[in-house]
Short mmCIF file of N, CA and C in Angstrom, two decimals:
data_model
loop_
_atom_site.label_atom_id
_atom_site.label_comp_id
_atom_site.label_asym_id
_atom_site.label_seq_id
_atom_site.Cartn_x
_atom_site.Cartn_y
_atom_site.Cartn_z
N UNK A 1 184.30 -103.05 109.07
CA UNK A 1 183.37 -103.53 109.10
C UNK A 1 182.75 -101.54 109.36
N UNK A 2 181.01 -102.25 108.85
CA UNK A 2 180.22 -100.71 109.06
C UNK A 2 179.25 -100.85 109.59
N UNK A 3 178.78 -100.04 110.78
CA UNK A 3 177.90 -99.92 111.74
C UNK A 3 177.42 -98.59 111.67
N UNK A 4 175.55 -98.77 111.48
CA UNK A 4 174.79 -97.69 111.28
C UNK A 4 173.88 -97.71 113.01
N UNK A 5 174.14 -96.57 113.56
CA UNK A 5 174.36 -96.43 115.10
C UNK A 5 173.13 -95.74 114.77
N UNK A 6 171.87 -96.27 114.86
CA UNK A 6 170.48 -95.51 115.14
C UNK A 6 170.28 -94.13 115.80
N UNK A 7 170.25 -93.28 116.61
CA UNK A 7 170.20 -92.53 118.13
C UNK A 7 171.77 -91.98 117.82
N UNK A 8 172.54 -92.32 116.85
CA UNK A 8 173.75 -91.42 116.45
C UNK A 8 174.67 -90.53 117.61
N UNK A 9 173.50 -89.55 117.48
CA UNK A 9 174.43 -88.62 117.96
C UNK A 9 173.41 -87.92 119.50
N UNK A 10 172.94 -89.27 120.06
CA UNK A 10 172.15 -88.90 121.30
C UNK A 10 173.23 -89.11 122.43
N UNK A 11 172.75 -89.30 123.69
CA UNK A 11 173.28 -89.52 125.11
C UNK A 11 174.42 -90.46 125.43
N UNK A 12 174.07 -92.06 124.31
CA UNK A 12 174.61 -93.33 124.84
C UNK A 12 174.99 -92.90 122.35
N UNK A 13 174.94 -92.97 121.86
CA UNK A 13 174.82 -93.36 120.16
C UNK A 13 176.23 -92.73 120.45
N UNK A 14 176.27 -90.55 120.61
CA UNK A 14 177.53 -90.36 120.10
C UNK A 14 178.40 -90.86 121.01
N UNK A 15 179.41 -91.35 122.10
CA UNK A 15 179.83 -92.22 122.64
C UNK A 15 180.62 -92.78 121.92
N UNK A 16 179.21 -93.90 122.00
CA UNK A 16 179.70 -95.85 120.81
C UNK A 16 180.32 -95.27 119.59
N UNK A 17 179.61 -93.97 119.18
CA UNK A 17 180.11 -93.79 118.00
C UNK A 17 181.59 -93.30 117.94
N UNK A 18 182.14 -92.26 118.51
CA UNK A 18 183.22 -92.15 119.15
C UNK A 18 184.38 -93.56 119.40
N UNK A 19 184.14 -94.49 120.36
CA UNK A 19 184.98 -95.56 121.02
C UNK A 19 184.69 -96.29 119.40
N UNK A 20 183.42 -96.26 118.93
CA UNK A 20 183.71 -97.81 117.56
C UNK A 20 185.34 -97.12 116.28
N UNK A 21 185.14 -95.98 116.00
CA UNK A 21 185.86 -95.08 114.82
C UNK A 21 187.53 -94.43 115.66
N UNK A 22 187.52 -95.32 117.60
CA UNK A 22 188.54 -95.03 118.06
C UNK A 22 189.25 -96.20 117.44
N UNK A 23 188.27 -97.24 117.37
CA UNK A 23 189.15 -99.00 116.24
C UNK A 23 188.94 -99.22 115.51
N UNK A 24 188.55 -98.15 114.95
CA UNK A 24 189.11 -98.17 113.32
C UNK A 24 187.51 -98.42 112.60
N UNK A 25 186.46 -98.81 113.02
CA UNK A 25 185.00 -99.49 112.70
C UNK A 25 184.33 -98.20 111.82
N UNK A 26 184.22 -97.95 110.58
CA UNK A 26 183.52 -97.13 109.66
C UNK A 26 182.33 -96.99 110.73
N UNK A 27 181.20 -95.60 111.03
CA UNK A 27 180.29 -95.74 111.29
C UNK A 27 179.58 -94.39 110.81
N UNK A 28 177.96 -94.98 110.63
CA UNK A 28 176.82 -94.18 110.25
C UNK A 28 176.14 -93.61 111.23
N UNK A 29 175.77 -92.34 111.72
CA UNK A 29 175.29 -91.77 113.26
C UNK A 29 174.10 -91.79 112.28
N UNK A 30 172.69 -91.94 112.94
CA UNK A 30 171.80 -92.14 112.16
C UNK A 30 170.06 -91.29 112.86
N UNK A 31 170.26 -90.12 112.73
CA UNK A 31 169.37 -89.07 113.90
C UNK A 31 168.62 -88.14 113.13
N UNK A 32 168.06 -87.82 113.84
CA UNK A 32 167.17 -86.58 112.46
C UNK A 32 168.08 -85.09 111.86
N UNK A 33 169.26 -85.01 112.66
CA UNK A 33 170.54 -83.90 112.27
C UNK A 33 171.43 -84.49 111.36
N UNK A 34 171.15 -85.50 110.90
CA UNK A 34 171.65 -86.84 109.65
C UNK A 34 171.13 -86.22 108.31
N UNK A 35 169.29 -86.19 108.85
CA UNK A 35 168.33 -86.55 107.59
C UNK A 35 167.93 -88.04 106.79
N UNK A 36 167.93 -88.90 108.77
CA UNK A 36 167.71 -89.63 109.19
C UNK A 36 166.56 -89.60 109.74
N UNK A 37 164.99 -90.36 109.76
CA UNK A 37 163.97 -90.14 110.25
C UNK A 37 163.34 -91.77 110.40
N UNK A 38 164.33 -92.60 111.19
CA UNK A 38 163.68 -94.03 111.16
C UNK A 38 162.63 -94.04 111.58
N UNK A 39 161.64 -93.52 112.02
CA UNK A 39 160.05 -93.65 111.84
C UNK A 39 159.07 -93.74 110.67
N UNK A 40 159.82 -91.99 109.97
CA UNK A 40 159.21 -92.72 107.84
C UNK A 40 160.04 -92.63 107.55
N UNK A 41 161.40 -93.28 107.52
CA UNK A 41 162.01 -94.17 107.02
C UNK A 41 163.17 -92.93 106.48
N UNK A 42 162.49 -91.53 106.11
CA UNK A 42 163.19 -90.86 105.21
C UNK A 42 164.70 -90.45 105.38
N UNK A 43 165.09 -90.92 104.41
CA UNK A 43 167.01 -91.46 104.47
C UNK A 43 167.48 -92.66 105.29
N UNK A 44 166.75 -93.85 105.11
CA UNK A 44 167.06 -94.51 105.92
C UNK A 44 167.55 -95.52 104.49
N UNK A 45 167.18 -96.24 103.95
CA UNK A 45 167.95 -97.22 102.61
C UNK A 45 168.91 -96.48 102.46
N UNK A 46 169.61 -95.25 101.90
CA UNK A 46 170.55 -94.80 101.83
C UNK A 46 172.36 -94.48 102.48
N UNK A 47 171.44 -94.62 104.06
CA UNK A 47 172.61 -94.47 104.74
C UNK A 47 172.87 -96.01 105.15
N UNK A 48 171.86 -97.15 104.82
CA UNK A 48 172.07 -98.34 105.47
C UNK A 48 172.63 -99.66 103.99
N UNK A 49 173.24 -98.45 103.00
CA UNK A 49 173.49 -99.31 102.35
C UNK A 49 175.28 -99.40 102.19
N UNK A 50 175.69 -100.57 102.48
CA UNK A 50 177.15 -101.49 102.78
C UNK A 50 177.44 -101.62 104.32
N UNK A 51 175.87 -101.52 105.17
CA UNK A 51 176.32 -102.03 106.49
C UNK A 51 176.27 -102.94 106.62
N UNK A 52 177.14 -103.46 108.18
CA UNK A 52 176.99 -104.84 108.81
C UNK A 52 176.11 -104.94 109.44
N UNK A 53 176.24 -103.66 110.73
CA UNK A 53 175.44 -104.71 111.76
C UNK A 53 174.39 -102.76 112.03
N UNK A 54 173.45 -102.94 112.62
CA UNK A 54 172.66 -102.24 112.90
C UNK A 54 172.57 -101.96 114.81
N UNK A 55 173.03 -101.25 115.29
CA UNK A 55 173.08 -100.66 117.00
C UNK A 55 171.94 -99.90 116.99
N UNK A 56 171.15 -99.99 117.98
CA UNK A 56 169.76 -98.90 117.84
C UNK A 56 169.67 -98.85 119.60
N UNK A 57 170.13 -97.40 119.48
CA UNK A 57 170.10 -96.46 120.83
C UNK A 57 168.82 -95.65 121.05
N UNK A 58 167.90 -95.79 120.18
CA UNK A 58 167.07 -94.27 120.15
C UNK A 58 166.07 -94.27 121.43
N UNK A 59 165.45 -92.85 121.46
CA UNK A 59 165.12 -92.91 122.24
C UNK A 59 164.21 -92.09 121.72
N UNK A 60 162.65 -91.88 122.81
CA UNK A 60 161.59 -91.16 122.74
C UNK A 60 161.28 -90.12 123.58
N UNK A 61 160.83 -89.49 123.59
CA UNK A 61 160.77 -88.02 124.61
C UNK A 61 159.23 -88.50 125.31
N UNK A 62 158.45 -90.04 124.50
CA UNK A 62 157.15 -90.39 124.89
C UNK A 62 157.16 -91.17 126.22
N UNK A 63 156.50 -91.23 127.12
CA UNK A 63 156.53 -92.00 128.19
C UNK A 63 155.02 -92.51 128.77
N UNK A 64 154.16 -91.80 127.58
CA UNK A 64 152.97 -92.90 127.53
C UNK A 64 152.97 -94.35 127.01
N UNK A 65 152.61 -95.17 127.26
CA UNK A 65 152.50 -96.69 126.69
C UNK A 65 152.27 -96.41 124.98
N UNK A 66 151.27 -95.97 125.16
CA UNK A 66 150.59 -95.82 123.17
C UNK A 66 151.74 -94.70 122.79
N UNK A 67 152.10 -93.88 123.10
CA UNK A 67 153.56 -92.75 122.33
C UNK A 67 154.95 -94.13 122.26
N UNK A 68 155.02 -94.33 123.43
CA UNK A 68 156.29 -95.30 122.97
C UNK A 68 156.09 -96.19 122.25
N UNK A 69 155.15 -97.35 123.08
CA UNK A 69 154.95 -98.66 121.96
C UNK A 69 155.12 -98.12 120.00
N UNK A 70 153.97 -97.55 119.97
CA UNK A 70 154.15 -96.54 119.16
C UNK A 70 155.33 -96.58 118.20
N UNK A 71 156.32 -94.99 118.52
CA UNK A 71 157.32 -95.57 118.52
C UNK A 71 158.52 -95.67 117.95
N UNK A 72 158.98 -97.15 119.55
CA UNK A 72 159.95 -97.99 119.61
C UNK A 72 159.01 -99.55 118.28
N UNK A 73 157.90 -100.40 118.12
CA UNK A 73 157.67 -100.92 117.16
C UNK A 73 158.29 -99.93 115.62
N UNK A 74 157.77 -98.39 115.47
CA UNK A 74 158.29 -98.22 114.44
C UNK A 74 159.19 -98.01 114.40
N UNK A 75 160.12 -98.01 115.03
CA UNK A 75 161.67 -97.97 114.41
C UNK A 75 162.34 -98.95 113.88
N UNK A 76 161.69 -99.90 114.92
CA UNK A 76 162.56 -101.88 115.06
C UNK A 76 161.63 -101.52 113.67
N UNK A 77 160.41 -102.15 112.64
CA UNK A 77 160.20 -102.56 111.77
C UNK A 77 161.10 -101.41 110.52
N UNK A 78 161.28 -100.57 110.50
CA UNK A 78 161.72 -99.63 109.85
C UNK A 78 163.10 -100.15 109.35
N UNK A 79 163.53 -100.03 110.42
CA UNK A 79 165.34 -100.78 110.41
C UNK A 79 165.01 -101.54 110.06
N UNK A 80 164.18 -102.94 110.72
CA UNK A 80 164.75 -104.16 109.92
C UNK A 80 164.37 -104.21 108.66
N UNK A 81 162.84 -104.35 107.67
CA UNK A 81 162.78 -103.68 106.40
C UNK A 81 164.08 -103.35 104.94
N UNK A 82 164.31 -102.00 106.24
CA UNK A 82 165.14 -101.56 105.03
C UNK A 82 166.58 -102.59 105.47
N UNK A 83 166.65 -102.93 106.80
CA UNK A 83 168.22 -103.30 106.57
C UNK A 83 168.12 -104.86 106.17
N UNK A 84 166.98 -105.56 105.93
CA UNK A 84 167.21 -106.81 105.59
C UNK A 84 167.22 -105.99 103.65
N UNK A 85 167.02 -105.29 103.14
CA UNK A 85 167.15 -105.46 101.56
C UNK A 85 168.21 -104.71 101.10
N UNK A 86 169.49 -104.12 102.73
CA UNK A 86 171.25 -103.20 102.74
C UNK A 86 171.74 -104.47 102.24
N UNK A 87 171.02 -105.93 103.17
CA UNK A 87 171.83 -106.99 103.51
C UNK A 87 172.58 -106.94 104.64
N UNK A 88 172.43 -106.08 106.32
CA UNK A 88 172.68 -105.98 107.06
C UNK A 88 172.40 -107.93 107.70
N UNK A 89 173.70 -107.66 109.17
CA UNK A 89 173.44 -108.94 109.10
C UNK A 89 173.39 -109.45 110.18
N UNK A 90 173.26 -108.22 111.70
CA UNK A 90 172.99 -108.46 112.57
C UNK A 90 172.56 -106.81 113.48
N UNK A 91 171.14 -107.07 114.09
CA UNK A 91 171.26 -105.69 114.64
C UNK A 91 171.20 -105.81 116.21
N UNK A 92 171.52 -105.37 117.34
CA UNK A 92 172.11 -104.89 118.16
C UNK A 92 170.68 -103.32 118.92
N UNK A 93 170.16 -104.00 120.17
CA UNK A 93 169.08 -103.48 120.36
C UNK A 93 169.51 -102.96 121.81
N UNK A 94 169.66 -101.38 122.33
CA UNK A 94 169.58 -101.29 123.84
C UNK A 94 167.91 -101.32 124.06
N UNK A 95 168.42 -101.58 125.69
CA UNK A 95 167.07 -102.01 126.16
C UNK A 95 167.52 -101.66 127.61
N UNK A 96 166.30 -102.36 128.39
CA UNK A 96 166.56 -102.08 129.98
C UNK A 96 166.14 -103.04 130.94
N UNK A 97 166.64 -103.52 131.77
CA UNK A 97 166.99 -104.54 132.75
C UNK A 97 166.22 -104.35 133.49
N UNK A 98 165.20 -105.39 133.07
CA UNK A 98 163.99 -105.29 134.14
C UNK A 98 162.59 -105.28 133.24
N UNK A 99 162.15 -104.98 132.34
CA UNK A 99 161.33 -105.08 131.23
C UNK A 99 160.62 -104.95 131.71
N UNK A 100 158.99 -105.32 131.42
CA UNK A 100 158.42 -106.28 131.35
C UNK A 100 158.22 -107.45 132.56
N UNK A 101 158.86 -106.69 133.83
CA UNK A 101 158.65 -107.94 135.33
C UNK A 101 158.25 -106.80 136.31
N UNK A 102 157.18 -107.59 136.47
CA UNK A 102 156.01 -107.16 138.34
C UNK A 102 156.51 -105.53 137.96
N UNK A 103 156.08 -104.70 139.00
CA UNK A 103 155.33 -103.49 138.90
C UNK A 103 156.65 -102.89 137.21
N UNK A 104 157.43 -103.01 137.06
CA UNK A 104 157.76 -102.03 135.65
C UNK A 104 156.69 -102.59 134.86
N UNK A 105 155.90 -103.25 134.72
CA UNK A 105 154.97 -103.98 133.32
C UNK A 105 153.87 -103.10 132.87
N UNK A 106 153.71 -101.94 133.48
CA UNK A 106 152.85 -100.95 134.01
C UNK A 106 153.18 -99.87 133.60
N UNK A 107 154.48 -99.75 133.22
CA UNK A 107 155.34 -98.34 133.70
C UNK A 107 154.98 -98.23 131.48
N UNK A 108 154.34 -97.03 130.98
CA UNK A 108 154.65 -97.16 129.71
C UNK A 108 155.72 -97.08 128.88
N UNK A 109 156.63 -96.50 129.47
CA UNK A 109 157.59 -96.66 128.70
C UNK A 109 157.93 -97.51 128.23
N UNK A 110 158.25 -98.36 129.28
CA UNK A 110 158.69 -99.64 129.95
C UNK A 110 158.12 -100.54 127.99
N UNK A 111 156.49 -101.04 128.77
CA UNK A 111 155.55 -101.37 127.72
C UNK A 111 156.33 -101.09 126.26
N UNK A 112 156.81 -100.18 126.04
CA UNK A 112 157.98 -99.57 124.96
C UNK A 112 158.36 -100.56 124.37
N UNK A 113 159.29 -100.62 125.43
CA UNK A 113 160.68 -100.92 125.23
C UNK A 113 160.40 -102.74 125.07
N UNK A 114 159.62 -103.61 125.47
CA UNK A 114 159.06 -104.69 125.47
C UNK A 114 158.44 -104.83 124.42
N UNK A 115 158.13 -103.97 123.61
CA UNK A 115 157.44 -104.18 122.57
C UNK A 115 158.38 -103.60 121.07
N UNK A 116 159.03 -103.13 121.32
CA UNK A 116 160.48 -102.74 120.99
C UNK A 116 161.12 -104.46 121.30
N UNK A 117 161.58 -105.16 122.04
CA UNK A 117 162.28 -106.33 121.99
C UNK A 117 161.59 -107.18 121.37
N UNK A 118 160.26 -107.30 121.96
CA UNK A 118 159.11 -108.55 120.52
C UNK A 118 159.69 -107.85 119.18
N UNK A 119 159.03 -106.74 118.58
CA UNK A 119 159.60 -107.11 117.22
C UNK A 119 161.39 -106.78 116.62
N UNK A 120 162.25 -107.40 117.06
CA UNK A 120 163.10 -107.03 117.20
C UNK A 120 163.43 -109.16 117.19
N UNK A 121 163.16 -109.49 117.59
CA UNK A 121 163.11 -110.95 117.76
C UNK A 121 162.05 -111.16 117.22
N UNK A 122 160.93 -111.40 116.66
CA UNK A 122 160.73 -111.71 115.41
C UNK A 122 161.30 -111.18 114.29
N UNK A 123 161.70 -110.37 114.16
CA UNK A 123 162.42 -109.96 112.87
C UNK A 123 163.48 -110.89 111.75
N UNK A 124 164.14 -110.43 111.27
CA UNK A 124 164.62 -111.27 109.81
C UNK A 124 165.51 -111.53 110.11
N UNK A 125 166.04 -110.84 110.29
CA UNK A 125 167.69 -110.58 110.68
C UNK A 125 168.39 -110.49 112.33
N UNK A 126 169.42 -110.93 112.48
CA UNK A 126 169.38 -112.17 113.84
C UNK A 126 169.77 -110.86 114.58
N UNK A 127 168.94 -110.58 116.04
CA UNK A 127 169.42 -109.63 116.65
C UNK A 127 170.08 -109.72 118.18
N UNK A 128 170.73 -108.90 119.15
CA UNK A 128 170.95 -109.65 119.79
C UNK A 128 170.14 -108.20 120.76
N UNK A 129 169.89 -107.93 121.95
CA UNK A 129 169.09 -107.73 122.96
C UNK A 129 169.81 -107.64 124.04
N UNK A 130 170.50 -105.53 124.42
CA UNK A 130 171.68 -105.72 125.78
C UNK A 130 170.48 -104.82 126.73
N UNK A 131 170.01 -105.45 127.73
CA UNK A 131 169.46 -105.29 128.79
C UNK A 131 170.45 -104.49 129.72
N UNK A 132 170.75 -103.04 130.08
CA UNK A 132 171.62 -102.70 130.66
C UNK A 132 170.90 -101.31 131.53
N UNK A 133 171.32 -101.46 132.63
CA UNK A 133 171.32 -100.33 133.80
C UNK A 133 170.70 -99.18 133.53
N UNK A 134 169.37 -98.55 134.03
CA UNK A 134 168.96 -97.15 133.32
C UNK A 134 170.21 -96.55 133.54
N UNK A 135 170.29 -94.87 133.08
CA UNK A 135 171.06 -94.25 133.30
C UNK A 135 171.04 -93.08 134.07
N UNK A 136 171.76 -92.97 135.63
CA UNK A 136 171.42 -92.27 136.02
C UNK A 136 171.64 -90.62 134.95
N UNK A 137 171.99 -90.58 133.86
CA UNK A 137 172.38 -88.76 133.30
C UNK A 137 171.15 -88.65 132.84
N UNK A 138 169.78 -89.68 133.13
CA UNK A 138 168.49 -89.40 132.77
C UNK A 138 167.64 -88.56 133.35
N UNK A 139 167.86 -88.97 135.06
CA UNK A 139 167.61 -88.62 136.08
C UNK A 139 166.65 -86.99 135.89
N UNK A 140 167.96 -86.28 136.02
CA UNK A 140 167.96 -84.57 135.93
C UNK A 140 166.21 -84.84 134.28
N UNK A 141 166.26 -85.68 133.15
CA UNK A 141 165.84 -85.20 132.42
C UNK A 141 164.52 -85.30 133.13
N UNK A 142 164.18 -86.83 133.73
CA UNK A 142 162.45 -87.28 134.29
C UNK A 142 162.00 -85.71 134.77
N UNK A 143 162.73 -85.28 136.26
CA UNK A 143 162.54 -85.14 136.78
C UNK A 143 162.18 -83.35 136.63
N UNK A 144 162.83 -83.72 135.11
CA UNK A 144 161.88 -81.90 134.51
C UNK A 144 160.66 -82.01 134.14
N UNK A 145 160.68 -83.20 132.96
CA UNK A 145 159.13 -83.65 132.56
C UNK A 145 158.40 -83.91 133.05
N UNK A 146 158.18 -84.20 134.91
CA UNK A 146 157.24 -84.57 135.72
C UNK A 146 157.03 -84.00 136.61
N UNK A 147 157.79 -82.43 136.47
CA UNK A 147 157.27 -81.98 137.38
C UNK A 147 156.23 -80.65 137.02
N UNK A 148 155.50 -80.65 138.03
CA UNK A 148 153.89 -79.84 138.04
C UNK A 148 154.21 -78.31 138.30
#
């Protein structure tokens, strides 16, 4: 089995890659540092050759609705289009518990995650959406980004 991890060198992707490799699964980490830009599509077609599954754990520093929606939809659209051409059979997306519900439906970043889920559900590659609780390791990052 060969797995492409979009965001494969990040906070979630790096330990995931290590875990999969320890189980004998071939991993292709996909990020800017690997010469792969899922937003522009640069390097994506080559990276997906022979891949069975895409695991999407991408994140964006954009917390405004427009930026988050543009990022998450753009990434899904490119991953899906190139994945279909490459014969990818499954797409797994990491999302967040409660996005689109109650007060969370007004948070720009969450609106981006809702758009991501909608895009992957309507794509031609079968998908699984994993809604995890938020990671506490992001709290210092959020505080730094929102301190006046």
